[in-house]
mmCIF file of C-alpha atoms and ligand atoms in Angstrom:
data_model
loop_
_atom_site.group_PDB
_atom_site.id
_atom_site.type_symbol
_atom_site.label_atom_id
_atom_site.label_comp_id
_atom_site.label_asym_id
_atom_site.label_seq_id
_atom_site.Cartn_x
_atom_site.Cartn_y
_atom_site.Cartn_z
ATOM 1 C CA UNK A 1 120.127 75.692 101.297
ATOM 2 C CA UNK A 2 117.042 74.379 100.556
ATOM 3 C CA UNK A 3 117.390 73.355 96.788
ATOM 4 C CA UNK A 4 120.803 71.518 98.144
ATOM 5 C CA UNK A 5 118.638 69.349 100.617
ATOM 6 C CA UNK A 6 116.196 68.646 98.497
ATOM 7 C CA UNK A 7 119.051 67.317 95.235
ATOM 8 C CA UNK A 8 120.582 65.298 97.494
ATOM 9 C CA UNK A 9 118.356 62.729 97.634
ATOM 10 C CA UNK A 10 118.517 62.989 93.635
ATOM 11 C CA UNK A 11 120.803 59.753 93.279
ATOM 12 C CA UNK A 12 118.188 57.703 95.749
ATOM 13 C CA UNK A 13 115.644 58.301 93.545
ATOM 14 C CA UNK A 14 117.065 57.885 90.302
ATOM 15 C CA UNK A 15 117.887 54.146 91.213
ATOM 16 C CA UNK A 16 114.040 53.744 91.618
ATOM 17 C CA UNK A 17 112.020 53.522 87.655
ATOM 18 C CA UNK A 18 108.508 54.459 87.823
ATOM 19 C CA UNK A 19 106.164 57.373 89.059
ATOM 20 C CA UNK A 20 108.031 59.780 91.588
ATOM 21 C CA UNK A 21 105.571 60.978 94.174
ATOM 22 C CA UNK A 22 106.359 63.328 96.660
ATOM 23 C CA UNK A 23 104.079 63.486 99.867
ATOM 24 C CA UNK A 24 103.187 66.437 101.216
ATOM 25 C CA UNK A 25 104.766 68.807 98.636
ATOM 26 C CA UNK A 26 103.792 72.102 100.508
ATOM 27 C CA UNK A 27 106.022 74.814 98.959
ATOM 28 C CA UNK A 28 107.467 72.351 96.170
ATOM 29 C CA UNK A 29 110.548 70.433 98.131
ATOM 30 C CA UNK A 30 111.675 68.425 97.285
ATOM 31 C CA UNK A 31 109.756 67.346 94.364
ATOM 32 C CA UNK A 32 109.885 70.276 92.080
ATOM 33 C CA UNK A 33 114.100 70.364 92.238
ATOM 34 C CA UNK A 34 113.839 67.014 91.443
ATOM 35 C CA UNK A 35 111.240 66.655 88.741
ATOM 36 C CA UNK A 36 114.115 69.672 86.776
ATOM 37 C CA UNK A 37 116.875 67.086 87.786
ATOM 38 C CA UNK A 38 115.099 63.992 86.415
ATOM 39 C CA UNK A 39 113.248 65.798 83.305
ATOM 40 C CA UNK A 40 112.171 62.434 81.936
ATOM 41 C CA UNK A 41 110.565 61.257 84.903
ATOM 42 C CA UNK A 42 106.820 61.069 85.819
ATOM 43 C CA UNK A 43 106.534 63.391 89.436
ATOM 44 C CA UNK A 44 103.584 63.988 91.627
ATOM 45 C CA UNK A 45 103.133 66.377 93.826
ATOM 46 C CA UNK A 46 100.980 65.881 96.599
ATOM 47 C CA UNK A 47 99.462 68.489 98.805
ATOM 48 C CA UNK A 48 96.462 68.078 100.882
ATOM 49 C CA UNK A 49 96.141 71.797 101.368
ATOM 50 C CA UNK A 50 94.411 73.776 98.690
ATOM 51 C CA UNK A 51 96.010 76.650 98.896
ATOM 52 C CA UNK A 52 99.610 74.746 98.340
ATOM 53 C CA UNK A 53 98.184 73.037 95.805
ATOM 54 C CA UNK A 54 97.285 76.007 93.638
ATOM 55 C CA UNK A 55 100.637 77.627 94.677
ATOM 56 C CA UNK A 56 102.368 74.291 93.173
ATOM 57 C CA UNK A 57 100.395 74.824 89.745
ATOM 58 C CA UNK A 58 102.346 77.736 89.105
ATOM 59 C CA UNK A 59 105.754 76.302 89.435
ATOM 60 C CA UNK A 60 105.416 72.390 88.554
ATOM 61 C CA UNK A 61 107.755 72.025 85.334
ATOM 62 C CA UNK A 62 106.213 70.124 82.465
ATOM 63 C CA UNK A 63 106.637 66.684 83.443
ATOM 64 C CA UNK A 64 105.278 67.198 86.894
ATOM 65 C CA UNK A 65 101.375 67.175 87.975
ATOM 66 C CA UNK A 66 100.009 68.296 91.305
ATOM 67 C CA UNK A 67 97.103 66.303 92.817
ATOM 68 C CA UNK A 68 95.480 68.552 95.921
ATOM 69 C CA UNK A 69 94.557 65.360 98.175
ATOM 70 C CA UNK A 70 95.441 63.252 101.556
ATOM 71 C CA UNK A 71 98.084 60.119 100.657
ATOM 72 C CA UNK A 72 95.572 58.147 102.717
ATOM 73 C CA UNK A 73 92.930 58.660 100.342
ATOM 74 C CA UNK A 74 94.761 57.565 96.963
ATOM 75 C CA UNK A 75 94.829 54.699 94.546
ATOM 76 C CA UNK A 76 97.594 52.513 96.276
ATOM 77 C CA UNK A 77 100.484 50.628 94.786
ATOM 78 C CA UNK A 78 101.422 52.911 91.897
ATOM 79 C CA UNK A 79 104.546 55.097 92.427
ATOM 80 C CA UNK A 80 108.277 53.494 91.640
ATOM 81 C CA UNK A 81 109.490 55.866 94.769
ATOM 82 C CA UNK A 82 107.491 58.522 97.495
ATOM 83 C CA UNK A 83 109.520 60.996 98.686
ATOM 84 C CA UNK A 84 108.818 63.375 101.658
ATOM 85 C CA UNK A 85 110.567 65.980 103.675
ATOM 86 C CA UNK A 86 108.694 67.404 106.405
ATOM 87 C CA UNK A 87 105.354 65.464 106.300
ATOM 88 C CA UNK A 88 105.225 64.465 109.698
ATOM 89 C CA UNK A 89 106.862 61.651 112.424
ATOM 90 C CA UNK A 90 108.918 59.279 110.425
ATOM 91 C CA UNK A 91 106.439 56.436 111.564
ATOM 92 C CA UNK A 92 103.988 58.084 110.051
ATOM 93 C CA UNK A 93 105.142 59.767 107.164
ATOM 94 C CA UNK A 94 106.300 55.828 106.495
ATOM 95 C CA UNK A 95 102.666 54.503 107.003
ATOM 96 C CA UNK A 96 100.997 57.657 104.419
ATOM 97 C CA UNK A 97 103.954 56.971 101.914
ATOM 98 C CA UNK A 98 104.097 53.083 101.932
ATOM 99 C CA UNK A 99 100.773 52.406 100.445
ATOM 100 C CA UNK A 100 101.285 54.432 97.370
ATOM 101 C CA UNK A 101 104.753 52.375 96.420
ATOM 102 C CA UNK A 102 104.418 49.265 94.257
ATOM 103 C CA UNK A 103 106.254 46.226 95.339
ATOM 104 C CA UNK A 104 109.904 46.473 94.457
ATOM 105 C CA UNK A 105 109.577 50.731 95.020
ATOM 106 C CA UNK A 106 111.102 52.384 98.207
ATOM 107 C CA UNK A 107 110.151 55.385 100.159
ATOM 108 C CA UNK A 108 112.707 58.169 101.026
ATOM 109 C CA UNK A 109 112.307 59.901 103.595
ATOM 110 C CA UNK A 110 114.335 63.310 104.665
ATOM 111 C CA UNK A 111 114.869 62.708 108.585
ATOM 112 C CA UNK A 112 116.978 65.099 111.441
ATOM 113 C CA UNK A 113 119.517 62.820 113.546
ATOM 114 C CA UNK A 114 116.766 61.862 116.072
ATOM 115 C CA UNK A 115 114.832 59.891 113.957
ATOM 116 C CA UNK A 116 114.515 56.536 115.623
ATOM 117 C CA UNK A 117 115.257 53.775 113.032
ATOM 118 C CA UNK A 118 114.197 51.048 115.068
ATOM 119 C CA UNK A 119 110.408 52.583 115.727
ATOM 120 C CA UNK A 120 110.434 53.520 111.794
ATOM 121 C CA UNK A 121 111.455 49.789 110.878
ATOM 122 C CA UNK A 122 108.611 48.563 112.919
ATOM 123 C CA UNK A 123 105.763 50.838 111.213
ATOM 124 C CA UNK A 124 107.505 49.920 108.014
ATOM 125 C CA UNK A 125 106.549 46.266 108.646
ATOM 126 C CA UNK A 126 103.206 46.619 109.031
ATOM 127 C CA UNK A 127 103.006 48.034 106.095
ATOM 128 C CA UNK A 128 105.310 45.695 103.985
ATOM 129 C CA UNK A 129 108.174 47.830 104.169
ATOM 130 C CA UNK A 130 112.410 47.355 105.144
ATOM 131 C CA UNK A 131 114.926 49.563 106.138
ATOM 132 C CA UNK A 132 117.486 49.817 104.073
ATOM 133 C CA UNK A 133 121.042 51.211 104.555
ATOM 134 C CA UNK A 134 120.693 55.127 103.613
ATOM 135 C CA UNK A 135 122.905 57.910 103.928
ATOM 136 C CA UNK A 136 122.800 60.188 106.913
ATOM 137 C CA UNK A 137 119.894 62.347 106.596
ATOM 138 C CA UNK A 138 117.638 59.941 104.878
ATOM 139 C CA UNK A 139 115.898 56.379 105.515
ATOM 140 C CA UNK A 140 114.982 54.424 102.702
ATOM 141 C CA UNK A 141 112.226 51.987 102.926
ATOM 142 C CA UNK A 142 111.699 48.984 100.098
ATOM 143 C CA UNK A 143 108.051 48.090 99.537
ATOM 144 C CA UNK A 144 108.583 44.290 100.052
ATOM 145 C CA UNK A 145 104.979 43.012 98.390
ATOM 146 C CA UNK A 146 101.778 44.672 97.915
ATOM 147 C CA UNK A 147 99.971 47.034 100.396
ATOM 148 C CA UNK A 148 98.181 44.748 102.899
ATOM 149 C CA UNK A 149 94.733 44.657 103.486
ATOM 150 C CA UNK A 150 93.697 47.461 106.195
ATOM 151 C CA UNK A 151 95.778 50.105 104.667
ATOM 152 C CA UNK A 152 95.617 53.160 104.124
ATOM 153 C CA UNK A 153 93.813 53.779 108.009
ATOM 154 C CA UNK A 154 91.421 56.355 107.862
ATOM 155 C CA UNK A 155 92.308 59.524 107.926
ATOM 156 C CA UNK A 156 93.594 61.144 111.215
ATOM 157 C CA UNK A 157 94.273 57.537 112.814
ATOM 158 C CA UNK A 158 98.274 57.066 111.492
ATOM 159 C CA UNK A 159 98.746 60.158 113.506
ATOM 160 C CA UNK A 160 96.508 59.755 116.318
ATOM 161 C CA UNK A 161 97.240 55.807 116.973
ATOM 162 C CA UNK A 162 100.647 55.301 115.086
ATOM 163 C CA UNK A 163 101.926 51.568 114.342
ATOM 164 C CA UNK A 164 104.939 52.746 116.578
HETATM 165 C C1 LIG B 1 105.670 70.996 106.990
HETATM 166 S S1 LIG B 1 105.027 70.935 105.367
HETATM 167 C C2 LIG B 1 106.464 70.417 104.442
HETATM 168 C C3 LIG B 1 106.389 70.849 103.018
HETATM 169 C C4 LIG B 1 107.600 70.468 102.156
HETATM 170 N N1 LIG B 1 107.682 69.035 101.965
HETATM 171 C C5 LIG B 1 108.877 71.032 102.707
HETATM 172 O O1 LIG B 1 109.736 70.266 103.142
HETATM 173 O O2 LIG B 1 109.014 72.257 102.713
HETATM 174 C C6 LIG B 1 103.995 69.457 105.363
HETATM 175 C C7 LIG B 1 103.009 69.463 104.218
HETATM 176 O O3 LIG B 1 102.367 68.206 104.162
HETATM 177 C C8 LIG B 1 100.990 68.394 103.877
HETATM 178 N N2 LIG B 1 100.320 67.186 104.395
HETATM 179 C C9 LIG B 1 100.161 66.845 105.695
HETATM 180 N N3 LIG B 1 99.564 65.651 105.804
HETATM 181 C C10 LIG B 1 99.338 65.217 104.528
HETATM 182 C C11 LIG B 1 98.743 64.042 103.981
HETATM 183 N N4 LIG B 1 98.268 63.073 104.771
HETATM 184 N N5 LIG B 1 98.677 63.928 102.641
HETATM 185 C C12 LIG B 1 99.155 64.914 101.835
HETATM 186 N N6 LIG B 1 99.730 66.054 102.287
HETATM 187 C C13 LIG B 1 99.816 66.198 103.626
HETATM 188 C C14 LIG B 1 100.646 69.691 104.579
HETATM 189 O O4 LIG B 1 99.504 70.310 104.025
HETATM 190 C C15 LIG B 1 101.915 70.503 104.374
HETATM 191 O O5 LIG B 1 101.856 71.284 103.210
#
């Protein structure tokens, strides 16, 4: 079920203090079961679509805000974790989400058994990001030092050219 998937990554996040931004919100998962699960915790949804965004509005509990934007066109090194389910390719979802973690934060990312660790690990690293061990289901990516000079790409280039 689709509040299940999105509370188990609930003990992931909880390890990681600061803003909780979730990438790519859409219909609210998995940021808005998690912003009721961690009700004294700062979450973001972001949704590049309009439409979403205003959808999200509705249903955000109190200590969540929606921001209708692109990850690649944020402030960068902010949020203590980035989630996102769904966003896109795991290489890519890694290079929108890394950018917006400070150092010392980690991305989560909900992945399907294909997901090729080794071609994530390598985006990750361009990025300033490592692997960690994860549960099946998820990778979890530490920022390892601040957002290097280049990133955020433009839009459309992560997906069109993508670090690997
Ligand atoms: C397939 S939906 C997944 C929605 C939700 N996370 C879920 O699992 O149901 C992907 C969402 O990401 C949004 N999106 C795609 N690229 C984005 C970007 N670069 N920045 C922010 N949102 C983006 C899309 O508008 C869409 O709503």
């Amino acid at each position: 079920m689709l509040l299940d998937d999105s509370l188990r990554g609930t003990a992931l996040v909880a390890g990681l203090p600061g803003p909780l931004v979730d990438v790519g919100s859409g219909g609210g998962a998995p940021g808005i079961p998690l912003a009721h699960a961690l009700p004294g915790r700062e979450v973001v949804l972001l949704e590049a679509e309009g439409r979403k965004a205003v959808f999200l509005e509705r249903w955000a509990p109190a200590n969540a805000r929606v921001v209708c934007g692109r990850a690649e066109e944020q402030e960068t090194d902010w949020a203590g974790a980035a989630v996102a389910k769904a966003l896109a390719q795991p290489p890519t979802a890694a290079e929108w989400c890394l950018p917006l973690v400070r150092e010392g934060g980690a991305v989560v990312l909900w992945v399907g058994p294909s997901a090729d660790h080794a071609q994530v690990a390598a985006a990750a690293a361009r990025v300033a990001g490592e692997l960690e061990d994860a549960p099946t289901g998820f990778l979890v990516i530490r920022k390892t030092g601040p957002t290097p000079p280049g990133f955020p790409r433009r839009v459309g280039v992560a997906k069109k050219r993508p670090l690997a």
